[in-house]
Amino acid sequence: MITKLRLKNWKSFKDSTLYIDPLTVLIGVNASGKSNILDAFDFLKKLFTPSYSFADAVNDIRGGKDWIIRRGETECCLEVFVNENGKEYIAKIIISKTENEIECAVSNDYREIVSKNIQNLFVFNPIPEKMRGYSPVSSELKLDGSNIAGAIAALNPEEKEKLEAELTKYVSPLPEKDIKKIQAVTVGLNNSDAMLYCFEEWNPDKAIDARGMSDGTLRFAAIVLALLTAKPHSLLVIEEIDNGLHPSRAKELVKVLKEISIKRSVDVLCTTHNPTLINELGGEMIPFINYVKRDEEGNSVIELLEEKDNLAKLMASSSIGDLMTEDKL
């Protein structure tokens, strides 16, 4: 599993290291550099995907090749640390630029082992608007969640029924009226497409298709599905994980993340601006919360929350979520 990512001259980072735990949370104000960390994972995933070239991986990152290396530098480096069977392996990905071109070099040491773990990365950005229509039946969930129905429908009947039951179990507490059932139904002569449906407690006999489901419900369902179908020992990366979710449901989200990630050995890395979600994580999660900030020179820095000066004193008067809201972290 990926245990650390070191960013040297990557975008806004001069030299910082992110430690990956079963549930890792990134907080920080806008433009502090959180999204640049997720961009690094997105770039790594594409770089080690056979169908992508280096040029494709670079151009798909926000800002493209012009913003991938920190201002004033000609080279950046991503160091990926992987633990397998108790042994640590490291791969260095060095990106350099000249006046007219940009190049990439990957260290050959342990490349195969590190590559395997990077390919298990799933940088997920579920977009509800793309989930509302029919989707092709396919065995792999897309990174935008657009084929959520098709991914469920691709399973054999026994696996599909089991997955739909688990999905219903975890999603049902979300809306005001409990969802009683979620299922994907195929259509067409060849059953090549599928639509997502749900049944609500207040009207259990009338199905609601994805076109009538709320953004929050669709996004949460996609996140749960990603957790339930990710390969064991993989890393699921999600930006603004609580986007579209009512603060009163933060407790349910935290419960789901902890329960499924432990049960399936899937690590989760997410960002949030939601103080309620941070409070629901509980004191035992403080060692796994990282806050990203800019130093006096404008460089992004990753710091462990538990190592912050006077944290105990600050927490004596306010919760972590309130401290984040008051910009005291």
Short mmCIF file of C-alpha atoms in Angstrom, two decimals:
data_model
loop_
_atom_site.label_atom_id
_atom_site.label_comp_id
_atom_site.label_asym_id
_atom_site.label_seq_id
_atom_site.Cartn_x
_atom_site.Cartn_y
_atom_site.Cartn_z
CA MET A 1 0.00 0.00 0.00
CA ILE A 2 1.09 3.59 -0.57
CA THR A 3 2.26 4.99 2.77
CA LYS A 4 3.85 8.33 1.89
CA LEU A 5 4.08 10.86 -0.89
CA ARG A 6 6.86 13.43 -0.93
CA LEU A 7 6.38 16.51 -3.12
CA LYS A 8 9.50 18.45 -4.11
CA ASN A 9 8.91 21.57 -6.21
CA TRP A 10 5.56 20.10 -7.28
CA LYS A 11 3.26 23.01 -8.11
CA SER A 12 3.05 25.15 -4.93
CA PHE A 13 5.09 22.76 -2.73
CA LYS A 14 8.79 23.26 -2.09
CA ASP A 15 9.36 20.08 -0.07
CA SER A 16 6.61 18.41 1.94
CA THR A 17 5.55 14.86 2.80
CA LEU A 18 2.04 13.45 3.14
CA TYR A 19 1.60 10.35 5.31
CA ILE A 20 -1.17 7.97 4.24
CA ASP A 21 -3.25 6.17 6.89
CA PRO A 22 -6.45 4.10 6.64
CA LEU A 23 -8.38 7.40 6.73
CA THR A 24 -6.38 10.53 5.98
CA VAL A 25 -8.04 13.96 6.04
CA LEU A 26 -6.68 17.15 4.51
CA ILE A 27 -7.89 20.54 5.71
CA GLY A 28 -6.79 24.06 4.88
CA VAL A 29 -8.10 27.33 3.48
CA ASN A 30 -8.75 27.87 -0.22
CA ALA A 31 -5.60 28.00 -2.37
CA SER A 32 -3.48 26.49 0.40
CA GLY A 33 -2.47 23.58 -1.85
CA LYS A 34 -4.86 20.73 -1.03
CA SER A 35 -5.97 20.27 -4.64
CA ASN A 36 -2.33 20.24 -5.77
CA ILE A 37 -1.81 17.12 -3.64
CA LEU A 38 -4.76 15.42 -5.30
CA ASP A 39 -3.39 16.50 -8.68
CA ALA A 40 -0.18 14.64 -7.83
CA PHE A 41 -2.11 11.42 -7.24
CA ASP A 42 -4.11 11.95 -10.42
CA PHE A 43 -0.90 12.48 -12.39
CA LEU A 44 0.72 9.36 -10.90
CA LYS A 45 -2.31 7.23 -11.69
CA LYS A 46 -2.31 8.33 -15.33
CA LEU A 47 1.48 8.13 -15.68
CA PHE A 48 1.40 4.45 -14.70
CA THR A 49 -1.67 3.64 -16.79
CA PRO A 50 -0.60 1.95 -20.06
CA SER A 51 -3.16 3.82 -22.18
CA TYR A 52 -1.74 7.21 -21.08
CA SER A 53 1.46 8.83 -22.29
CA PHE A 54 3.50 11.23 -20.19
CA ALA A 55 2.19 14.10 -22.32
CA ASP A 56 -1.41 12.99 -21.69
CA ALA A 57 -0.81 12.74 -17.95
CA VAL A 58 0.74 16.22 -17.80
CA ASN A 59 -1.87 17.91 -20.00
CA ASP A 60 -4.75 16.43 -17.99
CA ILE A 61 -3.53 18.05 -14.76
CA ARG A 62 -4.99 21.43 -13.82
CA GLY A 63 -2.81 24.09 -15.42
CA GLY A 64 -1.01 21.57 -17.62
CA LYS A 65 2.75 21.56 -18.10
CA ASP A 66 3.09 25.28 -17.39
CA TRP A 67 2.11 24.83 -13.72
CA ILE A 68 3.40 21.40 -12.81
CA ILE A 69 6.83 22.66 -11.63
CA ARG A 70 7.08 25.27 -8.88
CA ARG A 71 7.72 28.80 -10.08
CA GLY A 72 11.42 29.58 -10.46
CA GLU A 73 12.45 25.89 -10.67
CA THR A 74 13.31 23.69 -13.65
CA GLU A 75 12.66 20.32 -12.01
CA CYS A 76 10.20 18.68 -9.63
CA CYS A 77 10.10 15.27 -8.00
CA LEU A 78 7.41 12.99 -6.60
CA GLU A 79 8.66 10.25 -4.29
CA VAL A 80 6.19 7.42 -3.74
CA PHE A 81 6.69 5.15 -0.72
CA VAL A 82 5.06 1.72 -0.77
CA ASN A 83 4.90 -0.92 1.96
CA GLU A 84 4.54 -4.50 0.80
CA ASN A 85 4.91 -7.48 3.13
CA GLY A 86 6.53 -5.26 5.73
CA LYS A 87 9.20 -3.88 3.41
CA GLU A 88 9.39 -0.32 2.11
CA TYR A 89 9.96 0.50 -1.55
CA ILE A 90 10.52 3.95 -3.05
CA ALA A 91 10.12 5.25 -6.59
CA LYS A 92 11.16 8.71 -7.76
CA ILE A 93 9.37 10.45 -10.61
CA ILE A 94 11.43 13.41 -11.81
CA ILE A 95 9.98 15.98 -14.19
CA SER A 96 12.30 18.52 -15.78
CA LYS A 97 11.88 21.25 -18.34
CA THR A 98 14.11 23.03 -20.79
CA GLU A 99 13.25 26.08 -22.81
CA ASN A 100 11.11 24.16 -25.28
CA GLU A 101 10.09 20.86 -23.73
CA ILE A 102 9.30 18.94 -20.56
CA GLU A 103 10.57 15.45 -19.76
CA CYS A 104 9.91 12.73 -17.19
CA ALA A 105 12.19 10.07 -15.69
CA VAL A 106 11.11 7.25 -13.39
CA SER A 107 13.64 5.42 -11.24
CA ASN A 108 13.89 1.77 -12.18
CA ASP A 109 14.40 0.57 -8.59
CA TYR A 110 11.27 -1.31 -7.49
CA ARG A 111 9.33 0.21 -10.38
CA GLU A 112 7.19 -2.89 -10.86
CA ILE A 113 6.12 -3.05 -7.20
CA VAL A 114 5.42 0.67 -6.95
CA SER A 115 3.65 0.70 -10.31
CA LYS A 116 1.28 -2.04 -9.16
CA ASN A 117 0.27 -0.02 -6.10
CA ILE A 118 -0.12 3.22 -8.04
CA GLN A 119 -2.37 1.47 -10.54
CA ASN A 120 -4.64 0.61 -7.60
CA LEU A 121 -5.11 4.34 -6.98
CA PHE A 122 -8.66 5.57 -7.57
CA VAL A 123 -8.88 9.36 -7.79
CA PHE A 124 -12.65 9.77 -7.62
CA ASN A 125 -14.66 12.85 -8.51
CA PRO A 126 -18.35 11.83 -8.61
CA ILE A 127 -20.47 14.31 -10.58
CA PRO A 128 -24.22 13.85 -9.90
CA GLU A 129 -25.31 15.51 -13.14
CA LYS A 130 -23.51 12.78 -15.09
CA MET A 131 -25.22 10.01 -13.11
CA ARG A 132 -28.81 10.89 -14.02
CA GLY A 133 -29.09 9.17 -17.38
CA TYR A 134 -28.76 5.60 -18.60
CA SER A 135 -25.22 4.27 -18.51
CA PRO A 136 -23.55 1.40 -20.38
CA VAL A 137 -23.17 -1.83 -18.45
CA SER A 138 -19.45 -2.02 -17.65
CA SER A 139 -17.33 -3.78 -15.06
CA GLU A 140 -15.28 -0.75 -14.01
CA LEU A 141 -16.64 2.33 -12.23
CA LYS A 142 -15.67 5.53 -14.01
CA LEU A 143 -13.78 8.26 -12.16
CA ASP A 144 -16.73 10.66 -12.38
CA GLY A 145 -19.27 8.06 -11.23
CA SER A 146 -21.28 8.50 -14.43
CA ASN A 147 -21.79 4.76 -14.90
CA ILE A 148 -22.82 3.94 -11.34
CA ALA A 149 -25.87 2.00 -12.59
CA GLY A 150 -23.89 0.19 -15.28
CA ALA A 151 -21.18 -0.85 -12.82
CA ILE A 152 -23.77 -2.44 -10.52
CA ALA A 153 -25.68 -4.09 -13.35
CA ALA A 154 -22.50 -5.72 -14.71
CA LEU A 155 -22.31 -8.08 -11.73
CA ASN A 156 -23.78 -11.56 -11.76
CA PRO A 157 -27.25 -11.76 -10.12
CA GLU A 158 -26.00 -13.00 -6.75
CA GLU A 159 -23.21 -10.42 -6.46
CA LYS A 160 -25.51 -7.67 -7.71
CA GLU A 161 -28.16 -8.44 -5.10
CA LYS A 162 -25.55 -8.47 -2.33
CA LEU A 163 -23.99 -5.19 -3.48
CA GLU A 164 -27.37 -3.46 -3.77
CA ALA A 165 -28.22 -4.57 -0.23
CA GLU A 166 -24.94 -3.15 1.11
CA LEU A 167 -25.37 0.06 -0.87
CA THR A 168 -28.88 0.46 0.53
CA LYS A 169 -27.66 -0.19 4.07
CA TYR A 170 -25.06 2.57 3.97
CA VAL A 171 -27.01 5.14 1.93
CA SER A 172 -30.42 4.74 3.60
CA PRO A 173 -29.80 7.11 6.58
CA LEU A 174 -28.87 9.98 4.28
CA PRO A 175 -32.13 11.64 3.17
CA GLU A 176 -34.98 12.95 5.30
CA LYS A 177 -37.06 9.88 4.46
CA ASP A 178 -35.08 6.65 4.61
CA ILE A 179 -34.30 4.92 1.35
CA LYS A 180 -35.61 1.37 1.50
CA LYS A 181 -33.90 -0.01 -1.58
CA ILE A 182 -31.40 0.96 -4.27
CA GLN A 183 -31.07 -1.07 -7.42
CA ALA A 184 -29.81 -0.91 -10.98
CA VAL A 185 -32.10 -2.14 -13.77
CA THR A 186 -30.96 -2.98 -17.30
CA VAL A 187 -32.88 -1.89 -20.38
CA GLY A 188 -32.91 -2.63 -24.10
CA LEU A 189 -33.02 -5.84 -26.10
CA ASN A 190 -29.44 -6.64 -25.19
CA ASN A 191 -29.59 -5.29 -21.61
CA SER A 192 -26.61 -3.12 -22.54
CA ASP A 193 -27.62 -0.05 -20.51
CA ALA A 194 -28.84 0.50 -16.96
CA MET A 195 -30.65 3.05 -14.81
CA LEU A 196 -30.32 3.56 -11.06
CA TYR A 197 -33.53 3.46 -8.99
CA CYS A 198 -34.41 3.93 -5.35
CA PHE A 199 -37.53 3.30 -3.25
CA GLU A 200 -38.29 5.65 -0.36
CA GLU A 201 -40.03 4.82 2.91
CA TRP A 202 -42.88 7.30 2.42
CA ASN A 203 -43.85 5.78 -0.94
CA PRO A 204 -42.30 2.27 -1.10
CA ASP A 205 -44.25 1.15 -4.18
CA LYS A 206 -43.13 3.97 -6.46
CA ALA A 207 -39.58 3.82 -7.81
CA ILE A 208 -37.59 7.02 -8.31
CA ASP A 209 -34.96 6.90 -11.03
CA ALA A 210 -31.67 8.79 -10.94
CA ARG A 211 -33.23 11.78 -12.69
CA GLY A 212 -35.32 12.47 -9.58
CA MET A 213 -32.70 11.72 -6.93
CA SER A 214 -30.90 14.55 -5.13
CA ASP A 215 -27.30 15.48 -5.90
CA GLY A 216 -26.29 14.55 -2.37
CA THR A 217 -27.87 11.11 -2.55
CA LEU A 218 -26.28 10.32 -5.92
CA ARG A 219 -22.85 11.53 -4.85
CA PHE A 220 -22.97 9.65 -1.55
CA ALA A 221 -24.15 6.49 -3.33
CA ALA A 222 -21.24 6.76 -5.77
CA ILE A 223 -18.72 7.17 -2.93
CA VAL A 224 -20.12 4.16 -1.10
CA LEU A 225 -20.06 2.12 -4.32
CA ALA A 226 -16.41 3.08 -4.88
CA LEU A 227 -15.57 1.93 -1.35
CA LEU A 228 -17.44 -1.35 -1.82
CA THR A 229 -15.86 -2.17 -5.18
CA ALA A 230 -12.28 -0.85 -4.80
CA LYS A 231 -9.55 -3.45 -4.79
CA PRO A 232 -8.29 -4.43 -1.31
CA HIS A 233 -5.13 -2.54 -0.30
CA SER A 234 -5.92 0.29 -2.71
CA LEU A 235 -6.15 4.04 -2.06
CA LEU A 236 -9.35 5.98 -2.78
CA VAL A 237 -8.78 9.74 -3.17
CA ILE A 238 -11.78 12.10 -3.00
CA GLU A 239 -11.81 15.90 -3.06
CA GLU A 240 -14.46 17.66 -0.95
CA ILE A 241 -15.89 14.33 0.16
CA ASP A 242 -18.91 15.92 1.88
CA ASN A 243 -19.83 18.20 -1.03
CA GLY A 244 -23.63 18.36 -1.29
CA LEU A 245 -24.12 16.55 2.02
CA HIS A 246 -26.14 18.22 4.78
CA PRO A 247 -24.03 18.85 7.94
CA SER A 248 -26.48 16.77 9.98
CA ARG A 249 -25.42 13.70 7.96
CA ALA A 250 -21.70 14.14 8.64
CA LYS A 251 -21.83 11.52 11.38
CA GLU A 252 -23.20 8.94 8.94
CA LEU A 253 -20.50 9.76 6.40
CA VAL A 254 -17.72 9.33 8.96
CA LYS A 255 -19.23 6.03 10.11
CA VAL A 256 -19.36 4.72 6.55
CA LEU A 257 -15.79 5.78 5.76
CA LYS A 258 -14.38 4.13 8.87
CA GLU A 259 -16.45 0.96 8.68
CA ILE A 260 -16.02 0.10 5.01
CA SER A 261 -12.38 1.16 4.73
CA ILE A 262 -11.41 -1.09 7.64
CA LYS A 263 -13.64 -3.95 6.52
CA ARG A 264 -12.26 -3.96 2.97
CA SER A 265 -8.68 -2.76 3.65
CA VAL A 266 -9.16 0.29 1.44
CA ASP A 267 -7.36 3.49 2.46
CA VAL A 268 -9.21 6.78 1.99
CA LEU A 269 -7.67 10.21 1.46
CA CYS A 270 -10.09 13.12 1.37
CA THR A 271 -10.30 16.88 1.68
CA THR A 272 -13.01 18.84 3.47
CA HIS A 273 -13.97 22.36 4.52
CA ASN A 274 -16.78 21.11 6.75
CA PRO A 275 -16.20 21.81 10.49
CA THR A 276 -19.06 19.47 11.42
CA LEU A 277 -17.37 16.59 9.61
CA ILE A 278 -14.07 17.33 11.37
CA ASN A 279 -15.81 17.32 14.76
CA GLU A 280 -17.52 14.01 13.97
CA LEU A 281 -14.17 12.38 13.28
CA GLY A 282 -13.48 12.42 17.02
CA GLY A 283 -10.33 12.97 19.02
CA GLU A 284 -8.85 9.61 18.03
CA MET A 285 -8.59 10.86 14.43
CA ILE A 286 -6.41 13.89 15.23
CA PRO A 287 -3.18 12.02 14.30
CA PHE A 288 -4.62 11.43 10.83
CA ILE A 289 -5.66 15.01 10.08
CA ASN A 290 -3.20 17.06 8.02
CA TYR A 291 -3.54 20.78 7.52
CA VAL A 292 -2.11 22.50 4.48
CA LYS A 293 -1.00 26.10 4.64
CA ARG A 294 1.30 28.62 2.96
CA ASP A 295 4.56 29.57 4.62
CA GLU A 296 6.02 33.08 4.70
CA GLU A 297 7.45 32.59 1.20
CA GLY A 298 4.14 31.40 -0.26
CA ASN A 299 5.10 27.72 -0.47
CA SER A 300 2.50 25.11 0.44
CA VAL A 301 3.34 23.04 3.51
CA ILE A 302 1.73 19.88 4.91
CA GLU A 303 1.72 19.61 8.69
CA LEU A 304 0.28 16.99 11.01
CA LEU A 305 -2.41 18.51 13.19
CA GLU A 306 -1.18 16.66 16.30
CA GLU A 307 2.22 18.39 15.96
CA LYS A 308 0.77 21.89 15.98
CA ASP A 309 2.07 24.12 18.75
CA ASN A 310 -0.40 24.74 21.59
CA LEU A 311 -2.97 22.34 20.09
CA ALA A 312 -4.03 21.09 23.53
CA LYS A 313 -4.49 24.65 24.74
CA LEU A 314 -6.51 25.58 21.67
CA MET A 315 -8.72 22.50 22.04
CA ALA A 316 -9.46 23.40 25.66
CA SER A 317 -11.60 26.26 24.40
CA SER A 318 -12.88 25.06 21.00
CA SER A 319 -13.40 21.94 18.92
CA ILE A 320 -11.16 21.23 15.95
CA GLY A 321 -13.99 22.16 13.58
CA ASP A 322 -14.55 25.48 15.33
CA LEU A 323 -10.82 26.20 15.33
CA MET A 324 -10.79 25.57 11.59
CA THR A 325 -13.76 27.91 11.09
CA GLU A 326 -12.06 30.60 13.21
CA ASP A 327 -8.82 30.18 11.21
CA LYS A 328 -6.81 29.32 14.32
CA LEU A 329 -5.12 26.22 12.93
#
